[in-house]
mmCIF file of C-alpha atoms and ligand atoms in Angstrom:
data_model
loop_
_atom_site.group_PDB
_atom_site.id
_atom_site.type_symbol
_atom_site.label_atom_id
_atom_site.label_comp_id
_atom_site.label_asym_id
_atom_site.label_seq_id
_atom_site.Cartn_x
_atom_site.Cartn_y
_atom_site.Cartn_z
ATOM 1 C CA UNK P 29 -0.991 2.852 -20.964
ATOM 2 C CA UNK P 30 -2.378 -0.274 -22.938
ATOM 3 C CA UNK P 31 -4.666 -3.073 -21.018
ATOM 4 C CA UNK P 32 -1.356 -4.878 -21.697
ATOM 5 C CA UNK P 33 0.967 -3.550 -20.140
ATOM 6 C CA UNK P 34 -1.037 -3.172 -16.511
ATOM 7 C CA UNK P 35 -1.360 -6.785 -17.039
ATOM 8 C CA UNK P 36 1.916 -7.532 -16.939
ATOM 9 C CA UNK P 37 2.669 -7.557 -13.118
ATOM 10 C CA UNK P 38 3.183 -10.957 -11.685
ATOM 11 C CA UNK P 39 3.890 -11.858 -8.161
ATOM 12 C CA UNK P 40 6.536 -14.344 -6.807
ATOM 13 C CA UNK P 41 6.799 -15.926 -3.665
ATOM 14 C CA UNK P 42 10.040 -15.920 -2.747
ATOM 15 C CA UNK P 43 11.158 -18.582 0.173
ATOM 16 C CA UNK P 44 12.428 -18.115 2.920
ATOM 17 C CA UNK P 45 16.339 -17.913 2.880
ATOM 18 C CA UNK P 46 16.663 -18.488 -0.580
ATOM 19 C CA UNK P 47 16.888 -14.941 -2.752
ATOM 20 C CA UNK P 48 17.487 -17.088 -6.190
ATOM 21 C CA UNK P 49 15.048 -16.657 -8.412
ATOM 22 C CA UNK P 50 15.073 -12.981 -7.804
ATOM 23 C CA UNK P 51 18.829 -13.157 -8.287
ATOM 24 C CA UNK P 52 18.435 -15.168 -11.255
ATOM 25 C CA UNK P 53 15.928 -12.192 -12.909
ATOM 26 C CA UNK P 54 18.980 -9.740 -12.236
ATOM 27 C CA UNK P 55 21.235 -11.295 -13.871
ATOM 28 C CA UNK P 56 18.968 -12.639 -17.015
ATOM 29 C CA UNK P 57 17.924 -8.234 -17.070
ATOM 30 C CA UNK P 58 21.366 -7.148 -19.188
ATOM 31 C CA UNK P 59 21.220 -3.636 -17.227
ATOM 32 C CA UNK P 60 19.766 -3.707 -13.909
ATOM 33 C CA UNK P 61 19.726 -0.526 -11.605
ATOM 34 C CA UNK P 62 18.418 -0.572 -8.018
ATOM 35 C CA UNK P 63 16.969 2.080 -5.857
ATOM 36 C CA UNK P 64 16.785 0.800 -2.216
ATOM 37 C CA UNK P 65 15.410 1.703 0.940
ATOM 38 C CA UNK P 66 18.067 3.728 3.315
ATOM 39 C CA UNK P 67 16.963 1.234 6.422
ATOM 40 C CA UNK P 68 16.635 -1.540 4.333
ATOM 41 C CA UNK P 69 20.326 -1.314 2.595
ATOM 42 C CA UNK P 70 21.415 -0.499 6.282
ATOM 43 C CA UNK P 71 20.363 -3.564 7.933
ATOM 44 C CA UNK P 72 20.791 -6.066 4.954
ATOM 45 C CA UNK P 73 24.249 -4.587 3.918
ATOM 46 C CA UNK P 74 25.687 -8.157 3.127
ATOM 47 C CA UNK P 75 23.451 -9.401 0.921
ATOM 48 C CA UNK P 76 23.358 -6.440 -1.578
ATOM 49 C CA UNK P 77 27.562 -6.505 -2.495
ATOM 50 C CA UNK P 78 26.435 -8.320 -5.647
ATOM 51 C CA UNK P 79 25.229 -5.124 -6.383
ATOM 52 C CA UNK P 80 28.571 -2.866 -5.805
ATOM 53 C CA UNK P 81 30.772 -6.244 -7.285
ATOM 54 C CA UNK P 82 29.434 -5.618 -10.235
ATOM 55 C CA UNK P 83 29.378 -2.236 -10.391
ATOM 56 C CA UNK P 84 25.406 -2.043 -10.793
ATOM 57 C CA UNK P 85 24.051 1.768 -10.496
ATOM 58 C CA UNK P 86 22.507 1.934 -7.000
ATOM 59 C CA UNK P 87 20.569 4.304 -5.276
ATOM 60 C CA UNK P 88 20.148 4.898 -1.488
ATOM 61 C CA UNK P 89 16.677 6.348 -1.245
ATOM 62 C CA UNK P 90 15.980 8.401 2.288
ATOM 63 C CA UNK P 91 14.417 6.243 4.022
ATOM 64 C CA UNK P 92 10.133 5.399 4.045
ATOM 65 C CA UNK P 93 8.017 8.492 3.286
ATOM 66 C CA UNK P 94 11.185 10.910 3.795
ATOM 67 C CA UNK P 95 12.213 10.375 -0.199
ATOM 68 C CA UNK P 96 8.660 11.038 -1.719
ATOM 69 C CA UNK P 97 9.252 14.628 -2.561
ATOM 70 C CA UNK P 98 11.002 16.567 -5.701
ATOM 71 C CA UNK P 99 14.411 17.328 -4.119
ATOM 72 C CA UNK P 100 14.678 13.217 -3.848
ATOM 73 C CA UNK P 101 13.097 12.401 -7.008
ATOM 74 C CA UNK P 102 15.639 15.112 -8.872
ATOM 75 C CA UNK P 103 18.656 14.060 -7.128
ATOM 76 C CA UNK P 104 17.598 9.804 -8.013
ATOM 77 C CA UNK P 105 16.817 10.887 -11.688
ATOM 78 C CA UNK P 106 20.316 12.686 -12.001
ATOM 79 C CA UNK P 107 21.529 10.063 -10.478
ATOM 80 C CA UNK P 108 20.294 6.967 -12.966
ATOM 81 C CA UNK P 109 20.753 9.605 -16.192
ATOM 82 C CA UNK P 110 24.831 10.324 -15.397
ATOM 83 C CA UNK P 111 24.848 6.684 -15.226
ATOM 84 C CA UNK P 112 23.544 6.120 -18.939
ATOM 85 C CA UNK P 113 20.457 4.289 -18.415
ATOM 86 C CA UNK P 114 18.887 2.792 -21.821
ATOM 87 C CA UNK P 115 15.380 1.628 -22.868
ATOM 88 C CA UNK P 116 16.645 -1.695 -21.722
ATOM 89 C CA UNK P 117 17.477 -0.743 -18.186
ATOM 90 C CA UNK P 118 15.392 -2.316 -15.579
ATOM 91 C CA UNK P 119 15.102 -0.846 -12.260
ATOM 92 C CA UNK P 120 14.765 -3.050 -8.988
ATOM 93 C CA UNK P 121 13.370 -1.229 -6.429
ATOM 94 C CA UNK P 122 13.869 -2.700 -2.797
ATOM 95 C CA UNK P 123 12.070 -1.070 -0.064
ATOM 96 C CA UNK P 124 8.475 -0.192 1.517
ATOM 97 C CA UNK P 125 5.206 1.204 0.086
ATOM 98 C CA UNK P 126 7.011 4.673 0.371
ATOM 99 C CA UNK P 127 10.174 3.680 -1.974
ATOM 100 C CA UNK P 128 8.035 1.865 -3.973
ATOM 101 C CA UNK P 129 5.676 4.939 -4.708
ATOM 102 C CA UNK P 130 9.230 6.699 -5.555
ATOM 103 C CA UNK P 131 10.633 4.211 -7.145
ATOM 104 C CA UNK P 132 7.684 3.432 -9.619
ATOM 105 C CA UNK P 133 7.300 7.832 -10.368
ATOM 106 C CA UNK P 134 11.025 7.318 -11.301
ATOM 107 C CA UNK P 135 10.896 4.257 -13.742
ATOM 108 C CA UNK P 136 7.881 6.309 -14.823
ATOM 109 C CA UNK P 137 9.738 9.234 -16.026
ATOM 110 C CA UNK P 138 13.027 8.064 -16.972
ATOM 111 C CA UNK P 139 12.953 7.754 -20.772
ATOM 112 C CA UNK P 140 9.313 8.731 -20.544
ATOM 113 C CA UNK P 141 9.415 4.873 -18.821
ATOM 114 C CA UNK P 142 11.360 1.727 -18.451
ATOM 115 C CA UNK P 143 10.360 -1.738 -16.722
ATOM 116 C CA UNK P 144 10.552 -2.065 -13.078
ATOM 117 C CA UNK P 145 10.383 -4.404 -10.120
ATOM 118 C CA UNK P 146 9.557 -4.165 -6.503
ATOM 119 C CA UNK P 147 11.154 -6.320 -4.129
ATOM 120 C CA UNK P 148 8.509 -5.237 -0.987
ATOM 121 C CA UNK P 149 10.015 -5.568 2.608
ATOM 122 C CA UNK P 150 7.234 -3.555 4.796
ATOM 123 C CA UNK P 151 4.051 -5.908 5.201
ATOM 124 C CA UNK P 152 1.770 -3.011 4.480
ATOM 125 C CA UNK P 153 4.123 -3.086 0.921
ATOM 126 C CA UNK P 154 3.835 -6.657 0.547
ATOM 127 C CA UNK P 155 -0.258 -6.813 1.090
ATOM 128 C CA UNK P 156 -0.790 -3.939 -0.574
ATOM 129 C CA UNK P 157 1.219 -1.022 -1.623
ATOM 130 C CA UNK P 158 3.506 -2.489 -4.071
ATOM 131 C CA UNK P 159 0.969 -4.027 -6.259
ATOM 132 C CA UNK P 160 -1.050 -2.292 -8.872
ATOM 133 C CA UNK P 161 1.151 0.973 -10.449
ATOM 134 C CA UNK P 162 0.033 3.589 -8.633
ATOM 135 C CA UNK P 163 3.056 5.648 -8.093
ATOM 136 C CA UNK P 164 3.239 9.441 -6.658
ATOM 137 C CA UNK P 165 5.730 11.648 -4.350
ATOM 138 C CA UNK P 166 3.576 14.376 -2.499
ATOM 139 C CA UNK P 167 4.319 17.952 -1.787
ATOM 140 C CA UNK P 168 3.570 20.051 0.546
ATOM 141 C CA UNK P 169 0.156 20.579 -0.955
ATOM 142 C CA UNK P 170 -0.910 16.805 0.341
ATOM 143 C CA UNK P 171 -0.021 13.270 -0.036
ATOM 144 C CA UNK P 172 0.153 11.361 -3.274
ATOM 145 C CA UNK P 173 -1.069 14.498 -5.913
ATOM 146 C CA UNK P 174 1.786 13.801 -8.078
ATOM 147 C CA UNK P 175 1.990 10.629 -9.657
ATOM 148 C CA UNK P 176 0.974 8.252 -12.074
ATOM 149 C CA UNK P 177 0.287 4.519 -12.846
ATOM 150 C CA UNK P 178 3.373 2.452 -13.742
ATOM 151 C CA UNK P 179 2.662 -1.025 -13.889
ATOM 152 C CA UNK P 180 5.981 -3.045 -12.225
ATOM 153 C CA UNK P 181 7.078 -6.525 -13.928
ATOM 154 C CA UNK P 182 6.884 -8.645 -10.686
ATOM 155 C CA UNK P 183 6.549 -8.086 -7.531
ATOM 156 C CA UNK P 184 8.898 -10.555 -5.468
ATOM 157 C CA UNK P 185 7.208 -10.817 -2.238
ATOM 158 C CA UNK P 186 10.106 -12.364 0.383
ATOM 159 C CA UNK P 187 8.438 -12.521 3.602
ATOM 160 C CA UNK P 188 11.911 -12.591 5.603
ATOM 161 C CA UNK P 189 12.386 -9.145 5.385
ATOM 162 C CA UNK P 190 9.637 -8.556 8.158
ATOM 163 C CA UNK P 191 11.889 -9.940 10.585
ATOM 164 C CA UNK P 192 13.602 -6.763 11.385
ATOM 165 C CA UNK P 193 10.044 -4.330 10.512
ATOM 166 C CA UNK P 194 9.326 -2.592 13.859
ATOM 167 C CA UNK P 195 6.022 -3.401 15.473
ATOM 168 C CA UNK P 196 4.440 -0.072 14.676
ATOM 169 C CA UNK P 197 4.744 -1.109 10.934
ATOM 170 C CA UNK P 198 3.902 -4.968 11.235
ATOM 171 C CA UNK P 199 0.280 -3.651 12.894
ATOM 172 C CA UNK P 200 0.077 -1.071 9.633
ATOM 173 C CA UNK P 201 0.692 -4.163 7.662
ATOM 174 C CA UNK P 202 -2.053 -5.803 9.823
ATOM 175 C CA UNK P 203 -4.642 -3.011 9.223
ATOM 176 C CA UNK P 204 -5.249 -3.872 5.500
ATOM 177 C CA UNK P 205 -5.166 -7.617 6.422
ATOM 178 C CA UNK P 206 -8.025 -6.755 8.057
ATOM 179 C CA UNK P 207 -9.653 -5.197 5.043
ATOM 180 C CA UNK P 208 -8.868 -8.151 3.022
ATOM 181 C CA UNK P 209 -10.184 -10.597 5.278
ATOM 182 C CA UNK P 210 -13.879 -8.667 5.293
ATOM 183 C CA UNK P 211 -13.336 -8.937 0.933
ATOM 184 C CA UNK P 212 -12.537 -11.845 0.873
ATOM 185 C CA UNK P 213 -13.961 -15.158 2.545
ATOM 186 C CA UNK P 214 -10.716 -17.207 1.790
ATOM 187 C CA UNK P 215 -8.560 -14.890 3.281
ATOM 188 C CA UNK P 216 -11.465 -14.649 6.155
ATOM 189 C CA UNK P 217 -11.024 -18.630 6.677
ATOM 190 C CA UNK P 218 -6.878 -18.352 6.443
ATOM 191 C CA UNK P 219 -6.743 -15.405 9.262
ATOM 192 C CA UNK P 220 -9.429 -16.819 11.677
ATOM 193 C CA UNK P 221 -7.535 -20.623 11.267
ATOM 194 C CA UNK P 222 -4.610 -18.932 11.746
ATOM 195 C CA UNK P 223 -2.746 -19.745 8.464
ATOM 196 C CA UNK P 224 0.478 -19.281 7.913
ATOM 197 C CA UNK P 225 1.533 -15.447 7.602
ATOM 198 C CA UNK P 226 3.485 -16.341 4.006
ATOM 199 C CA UNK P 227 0.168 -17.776 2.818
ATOM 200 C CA UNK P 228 -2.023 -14.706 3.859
ATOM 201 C CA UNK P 229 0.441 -12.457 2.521
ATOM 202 C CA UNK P 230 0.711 -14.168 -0.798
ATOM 203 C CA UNK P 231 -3.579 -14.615 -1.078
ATOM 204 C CA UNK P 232 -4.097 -10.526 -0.111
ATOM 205 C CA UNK P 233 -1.146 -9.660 -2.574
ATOM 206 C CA UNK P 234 -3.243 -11.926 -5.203
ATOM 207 C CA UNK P 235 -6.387 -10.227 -4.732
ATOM 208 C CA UNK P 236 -5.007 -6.925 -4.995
ATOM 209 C CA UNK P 237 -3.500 -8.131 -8.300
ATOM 210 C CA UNK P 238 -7.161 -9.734 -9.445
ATOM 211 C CA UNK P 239 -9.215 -6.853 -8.545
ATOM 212 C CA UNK P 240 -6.789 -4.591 -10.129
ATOM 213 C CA UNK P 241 -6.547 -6.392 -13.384
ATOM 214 C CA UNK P 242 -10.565 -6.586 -13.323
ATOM 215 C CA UNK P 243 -10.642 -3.179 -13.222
ATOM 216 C CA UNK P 244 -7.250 -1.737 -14.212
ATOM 217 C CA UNK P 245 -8.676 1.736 -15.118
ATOM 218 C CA UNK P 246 -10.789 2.325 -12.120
ATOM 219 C CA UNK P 247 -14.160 2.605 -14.684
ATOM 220 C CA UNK P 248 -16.199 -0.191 -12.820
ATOM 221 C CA UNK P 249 -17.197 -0.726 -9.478
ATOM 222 C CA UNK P 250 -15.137 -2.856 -8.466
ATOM 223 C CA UNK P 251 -12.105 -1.587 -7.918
ATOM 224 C CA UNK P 252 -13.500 0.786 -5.095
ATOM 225 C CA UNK P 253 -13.802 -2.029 -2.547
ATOM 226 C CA UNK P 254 -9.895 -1.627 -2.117
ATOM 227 C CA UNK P 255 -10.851 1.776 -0.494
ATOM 228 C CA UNK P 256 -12.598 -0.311 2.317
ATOM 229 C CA UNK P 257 -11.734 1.922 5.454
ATOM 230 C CA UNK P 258 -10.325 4.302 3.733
ATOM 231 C CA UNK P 259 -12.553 7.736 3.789
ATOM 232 C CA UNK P 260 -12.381 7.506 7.785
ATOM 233 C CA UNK P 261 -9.236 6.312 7.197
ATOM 234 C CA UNK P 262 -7.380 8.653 5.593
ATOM 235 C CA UNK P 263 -8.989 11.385 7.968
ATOM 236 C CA UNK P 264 -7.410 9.829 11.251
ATOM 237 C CA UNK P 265 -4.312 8.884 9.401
ATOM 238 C CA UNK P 266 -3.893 13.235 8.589
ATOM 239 C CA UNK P 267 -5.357 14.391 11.731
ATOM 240 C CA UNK P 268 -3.404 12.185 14.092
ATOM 241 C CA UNK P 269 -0.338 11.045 12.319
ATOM 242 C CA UNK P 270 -0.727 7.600 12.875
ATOM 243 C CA UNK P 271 0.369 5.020 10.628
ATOM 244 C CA UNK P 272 -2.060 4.471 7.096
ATOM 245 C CA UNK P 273 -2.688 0.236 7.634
ATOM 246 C CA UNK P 274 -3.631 1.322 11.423
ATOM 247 C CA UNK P 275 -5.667 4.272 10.635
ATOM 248 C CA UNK P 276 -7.518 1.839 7.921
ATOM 249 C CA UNK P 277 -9.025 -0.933 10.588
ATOM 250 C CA UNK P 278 -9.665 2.325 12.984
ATOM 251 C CA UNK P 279 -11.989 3.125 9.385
ATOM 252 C CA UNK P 280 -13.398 -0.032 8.807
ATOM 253 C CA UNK P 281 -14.709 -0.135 12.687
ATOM 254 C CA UNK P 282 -15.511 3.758 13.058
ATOM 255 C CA UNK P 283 -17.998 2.898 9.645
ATOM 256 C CA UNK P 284 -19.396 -0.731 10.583
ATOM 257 C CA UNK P 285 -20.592 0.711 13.952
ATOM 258 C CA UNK P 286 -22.465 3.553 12.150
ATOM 259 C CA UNK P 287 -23.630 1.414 9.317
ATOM 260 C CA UNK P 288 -23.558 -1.850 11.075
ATOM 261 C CA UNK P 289 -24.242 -5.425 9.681
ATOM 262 C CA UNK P 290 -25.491 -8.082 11.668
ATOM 263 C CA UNK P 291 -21.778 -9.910 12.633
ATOM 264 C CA UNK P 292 -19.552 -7.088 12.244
ATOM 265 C CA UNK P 293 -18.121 -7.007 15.692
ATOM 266 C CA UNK P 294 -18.076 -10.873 16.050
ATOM 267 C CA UNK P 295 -16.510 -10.943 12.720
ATOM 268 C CA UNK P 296 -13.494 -8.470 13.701
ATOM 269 C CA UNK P 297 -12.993 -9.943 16.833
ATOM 270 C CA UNK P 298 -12.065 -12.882 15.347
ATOM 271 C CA UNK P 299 -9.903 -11.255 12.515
ATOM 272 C CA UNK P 300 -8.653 -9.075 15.170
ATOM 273 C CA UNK P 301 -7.735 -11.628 17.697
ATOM 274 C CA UNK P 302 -6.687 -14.436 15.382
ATOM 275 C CA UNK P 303 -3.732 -12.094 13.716
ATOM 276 C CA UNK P 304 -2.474 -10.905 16.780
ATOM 277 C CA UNK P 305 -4.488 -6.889 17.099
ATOM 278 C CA UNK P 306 -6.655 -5.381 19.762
ATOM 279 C CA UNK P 307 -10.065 -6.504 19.161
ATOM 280 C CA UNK P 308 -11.260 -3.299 20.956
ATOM 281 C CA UNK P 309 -9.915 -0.249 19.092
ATOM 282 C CA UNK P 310 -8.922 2.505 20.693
ATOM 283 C CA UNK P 311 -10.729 5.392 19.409
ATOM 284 C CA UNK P 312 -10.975 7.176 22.355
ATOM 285 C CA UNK P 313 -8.306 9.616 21.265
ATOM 286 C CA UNK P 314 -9.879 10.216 17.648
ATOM 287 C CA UNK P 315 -12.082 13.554 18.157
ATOM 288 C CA UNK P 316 -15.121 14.519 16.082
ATOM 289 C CA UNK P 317 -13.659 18.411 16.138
ATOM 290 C CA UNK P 318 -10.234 17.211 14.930
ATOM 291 C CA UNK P 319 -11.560 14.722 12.189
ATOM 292 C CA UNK P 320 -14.233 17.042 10.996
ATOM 293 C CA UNK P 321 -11.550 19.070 9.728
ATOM 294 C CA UNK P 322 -10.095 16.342 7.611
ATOM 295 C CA UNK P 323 -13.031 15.140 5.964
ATOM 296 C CA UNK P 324 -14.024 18.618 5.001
ATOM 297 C CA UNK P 325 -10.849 19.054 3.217
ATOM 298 C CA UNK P 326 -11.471 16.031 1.099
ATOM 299 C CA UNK P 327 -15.352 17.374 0.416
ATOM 300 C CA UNK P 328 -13.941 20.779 -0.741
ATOM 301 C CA UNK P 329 -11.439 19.042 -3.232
ATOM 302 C CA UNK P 330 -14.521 16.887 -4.765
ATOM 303 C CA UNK P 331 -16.940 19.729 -4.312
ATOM 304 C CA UNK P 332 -19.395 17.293 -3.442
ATOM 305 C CA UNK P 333 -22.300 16.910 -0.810
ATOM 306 C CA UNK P 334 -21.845 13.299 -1.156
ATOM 307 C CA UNK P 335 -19.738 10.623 -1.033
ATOM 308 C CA UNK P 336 -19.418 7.243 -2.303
ATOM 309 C CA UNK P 337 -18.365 4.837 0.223
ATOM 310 C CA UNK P 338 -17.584 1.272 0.689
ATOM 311 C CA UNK P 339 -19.519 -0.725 3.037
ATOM 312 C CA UNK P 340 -19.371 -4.700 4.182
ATOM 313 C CA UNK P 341 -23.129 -6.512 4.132
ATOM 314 C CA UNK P 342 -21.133 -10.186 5.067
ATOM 315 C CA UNK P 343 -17.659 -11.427 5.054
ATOM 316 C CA UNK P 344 -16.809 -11.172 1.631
ATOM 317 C CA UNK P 345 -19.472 -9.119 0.196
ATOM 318 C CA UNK P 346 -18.970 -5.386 -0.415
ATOM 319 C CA UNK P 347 -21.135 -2.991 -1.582
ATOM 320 C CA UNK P 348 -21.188 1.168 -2.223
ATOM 321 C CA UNK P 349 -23.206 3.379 -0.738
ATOM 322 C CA UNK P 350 -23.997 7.051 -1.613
ATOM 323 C CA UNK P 351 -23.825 9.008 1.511
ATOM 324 C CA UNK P 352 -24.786 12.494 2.194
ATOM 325 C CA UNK P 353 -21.535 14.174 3.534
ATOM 326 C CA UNK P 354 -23.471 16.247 6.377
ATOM 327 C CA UNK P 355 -25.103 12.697 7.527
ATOM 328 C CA UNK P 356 -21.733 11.035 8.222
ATOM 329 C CA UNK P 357 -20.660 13.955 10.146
ATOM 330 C CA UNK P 358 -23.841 13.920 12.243
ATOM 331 C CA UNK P 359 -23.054 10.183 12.632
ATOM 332 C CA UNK P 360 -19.565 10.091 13.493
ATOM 333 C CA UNK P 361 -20.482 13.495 15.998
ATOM 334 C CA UNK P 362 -22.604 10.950 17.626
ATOM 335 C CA UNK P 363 -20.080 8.284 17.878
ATOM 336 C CA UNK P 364 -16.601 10.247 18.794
HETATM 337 N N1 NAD A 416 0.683 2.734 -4.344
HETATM 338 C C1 NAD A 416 -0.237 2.204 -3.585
HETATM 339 O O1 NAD A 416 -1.162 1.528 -4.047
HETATM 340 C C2 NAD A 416 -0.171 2.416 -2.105
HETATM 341 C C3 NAD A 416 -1.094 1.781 -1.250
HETATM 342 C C4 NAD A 416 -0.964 1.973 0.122
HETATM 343 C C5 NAD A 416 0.052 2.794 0.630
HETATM 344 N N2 NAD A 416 0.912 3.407 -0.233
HETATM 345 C C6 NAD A 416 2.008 4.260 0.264
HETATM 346 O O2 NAD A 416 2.873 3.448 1.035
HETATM 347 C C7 NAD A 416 3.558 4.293 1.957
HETATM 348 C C8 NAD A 416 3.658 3.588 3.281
HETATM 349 O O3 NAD A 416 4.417 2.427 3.056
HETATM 350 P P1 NAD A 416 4.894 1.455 4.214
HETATM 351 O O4 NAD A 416 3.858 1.350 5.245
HETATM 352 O O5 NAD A 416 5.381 0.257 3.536
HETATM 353 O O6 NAD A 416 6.068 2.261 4.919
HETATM 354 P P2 NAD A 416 7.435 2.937 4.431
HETATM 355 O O7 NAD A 416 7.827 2.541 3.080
HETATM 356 O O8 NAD A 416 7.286 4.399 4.724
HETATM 357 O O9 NAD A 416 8.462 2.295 5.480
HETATM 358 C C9 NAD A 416 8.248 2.499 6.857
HETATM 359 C C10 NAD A 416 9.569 2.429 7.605
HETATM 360 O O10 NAD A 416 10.039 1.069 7.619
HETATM 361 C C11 NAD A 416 11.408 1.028 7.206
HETATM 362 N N3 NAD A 416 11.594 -0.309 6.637
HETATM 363 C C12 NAD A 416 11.170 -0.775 5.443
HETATM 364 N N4 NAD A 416 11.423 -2.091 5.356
HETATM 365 C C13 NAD A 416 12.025 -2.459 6.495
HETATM 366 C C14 NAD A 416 12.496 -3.702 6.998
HETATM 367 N N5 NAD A 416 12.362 -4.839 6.328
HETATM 368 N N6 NAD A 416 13.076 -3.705 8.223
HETATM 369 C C15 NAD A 416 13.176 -2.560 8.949
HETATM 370 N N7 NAD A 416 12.735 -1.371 8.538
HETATM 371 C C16 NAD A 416 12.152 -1.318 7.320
HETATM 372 C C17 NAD A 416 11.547 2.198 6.275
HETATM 373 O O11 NAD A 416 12.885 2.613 6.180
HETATM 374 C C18 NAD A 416 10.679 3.245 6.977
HETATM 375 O O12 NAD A 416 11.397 3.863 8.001
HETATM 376 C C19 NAD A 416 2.826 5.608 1.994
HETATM 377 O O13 NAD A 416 3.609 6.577 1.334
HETATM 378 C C20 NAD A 416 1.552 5.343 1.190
HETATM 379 O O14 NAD A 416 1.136 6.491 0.485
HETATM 380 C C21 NAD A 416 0.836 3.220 -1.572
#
């Protein structure tokens, strides 16, 4: 993939109630195809007939994390292919991070690739997960191994959607507004002034987008500070099934209080308490035992003694630090 083309992705506000400009795309794109969340075509029936009027090929993905396998990804390419996509086909994919991972392998592989678009409607998507190319399905051997990067067009980010998101997915969202506000001093200032949610959405979408295109082949150093939170992370997210945004400020406060800066609790409180999260964790349920497990997994894959991981110094300052895999157990074993 050329510089180029992960260049390419652009991100549009859409307003609230009004779905035109991202109308107007789909009918200026001579073949559009959708794929579309199984929830989200459920509870916004009405305003995708456009799509069935005119006949446009659409596909019902299972809903969230249920359609990132091969079974789905088979049936959905069979699917477009009987219906004659071209080169020029672009698809529109309309759902969370999940259908957006899908939907991304599929434009992917489909004519070994055609353009896409991701309309996001989970805030975790919206922040985060539908912004950069990284696409994958999973299998039963873990989460994510199979995939590639596939740069969408745009990314039409319509905040209305999170109107009918269920609270256990708005405080995912939440979880990697948290990360973005320790990157990032203007999205620090928005949260703790308690700026509008569109406006926070929009600046963490655009700093995802700016780090990515800094960095678009993950050669420098910068692009690592997006894994803020996420070693830890990722451990409670596998060994307790919770949700990934959630499990991701649970990682950003496990590591600050065993490599602590001077403000770091002050400075989540305030992030914590001025979006509307506990500003005391709950980690009382996360067990050393249980987590040690996790992070040995991910040692064994890199066959390393040590890790690199991503530390805050001040609110908008990040910064990597080598550790010893056998120290952060010792630490964390002290901790939970
Ligand atoms: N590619 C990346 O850079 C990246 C980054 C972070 C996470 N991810 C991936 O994102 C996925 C998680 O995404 P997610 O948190 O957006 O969840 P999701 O896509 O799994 O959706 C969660 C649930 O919300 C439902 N839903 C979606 N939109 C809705 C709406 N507007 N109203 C009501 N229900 C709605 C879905 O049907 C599903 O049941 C994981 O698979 C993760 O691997 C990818």
């Amino acid at each position: 993939m050329s510089l180029k083309q992960l260049k390419t992705n652009q991100l549009k506000m859409i307003e609230r109630g009004s779905s035109s400009e991202l109308e107007s795309s789909i009918h200026n794109v001579s073949d559009p195809i959708f794929i579309i969340d199984a929830n989200v075509y459920r509870l916004y029936q009405s305003s995708f007939t456009f799509i069935n009027e005119a006949n446009f090929p659409c596909w019902i993905s299972p809903a969230g994390e249920t359609t990132k396998n091969f079974k789905s990804l088979e049936k959905c390419l069979n699917y477009f292919l009987k219906h004659n996509v071209t080169r020029n086909t672009h698809l529109f994919v309309i759902g969370g991070g999940a259908t957006s991972d899908f939907g991304g392998l599929v434009a992917h592989l489909i004519l070994r690739g055609i353009s896409w678009s991701v309309i996001p409607t989970t805030l975790l998507a919206m922040v985060d997960a539908s912004i950069g190319g990284k696409v994958a399905i999973s299998n039963r051997s873990g989460k994510n191994l199979i995939g590639s990067f596939h740069m969408p067009q745009t990314v039409y980010i319509n905040p209305t959607y999170l109107e009918t998101l269920p609270e256990a997915e708005i405080s995912s969202g939440k979880g990697e507004i948290i990360k973005y506000a320790f990157l990032s001093k203007k999205i620090y200032d928005l949260v703790i002034n308690n700026a509008n949610m569109s406006e926070i959405i929009f600046e963490c979408a655009s700093l995802k987008k700016a780090i990515i295109e800094a960095d678009p082949f993950e050669t420098k150093n910068s692009r690592i500070q997006l894994n803020l939170g996420h070693t830890i992370g990722h451990a409670i997210e596998k060994a307790y099934s919770i949700h990934h945004g959630t499990a991701v400020s649970l990682g950003i406060w496990i590591l600050h209080n065993i490599f602590p800066y001077q403000n770091f609790a002050t400075d989540y409180q305030k992030i914590c308490t001025a979006i509307g999260m506990s500003n005391e964790p709950d980690y009382s349920f996360i067990k050393f035992k249980r987590l040690k497990k996790y992070l040995e997994i991910d040692k064994k894959r890199d066959s390393k003694e040590s890790i690199n991981i991503v530390s805050i110094d001040e609110i908008g300052k990040f910064q990597t630090k080598n550790i010893n895999l056998c120290d952060l157990e010792t630490k964390l074993q002290e901790l939970l």
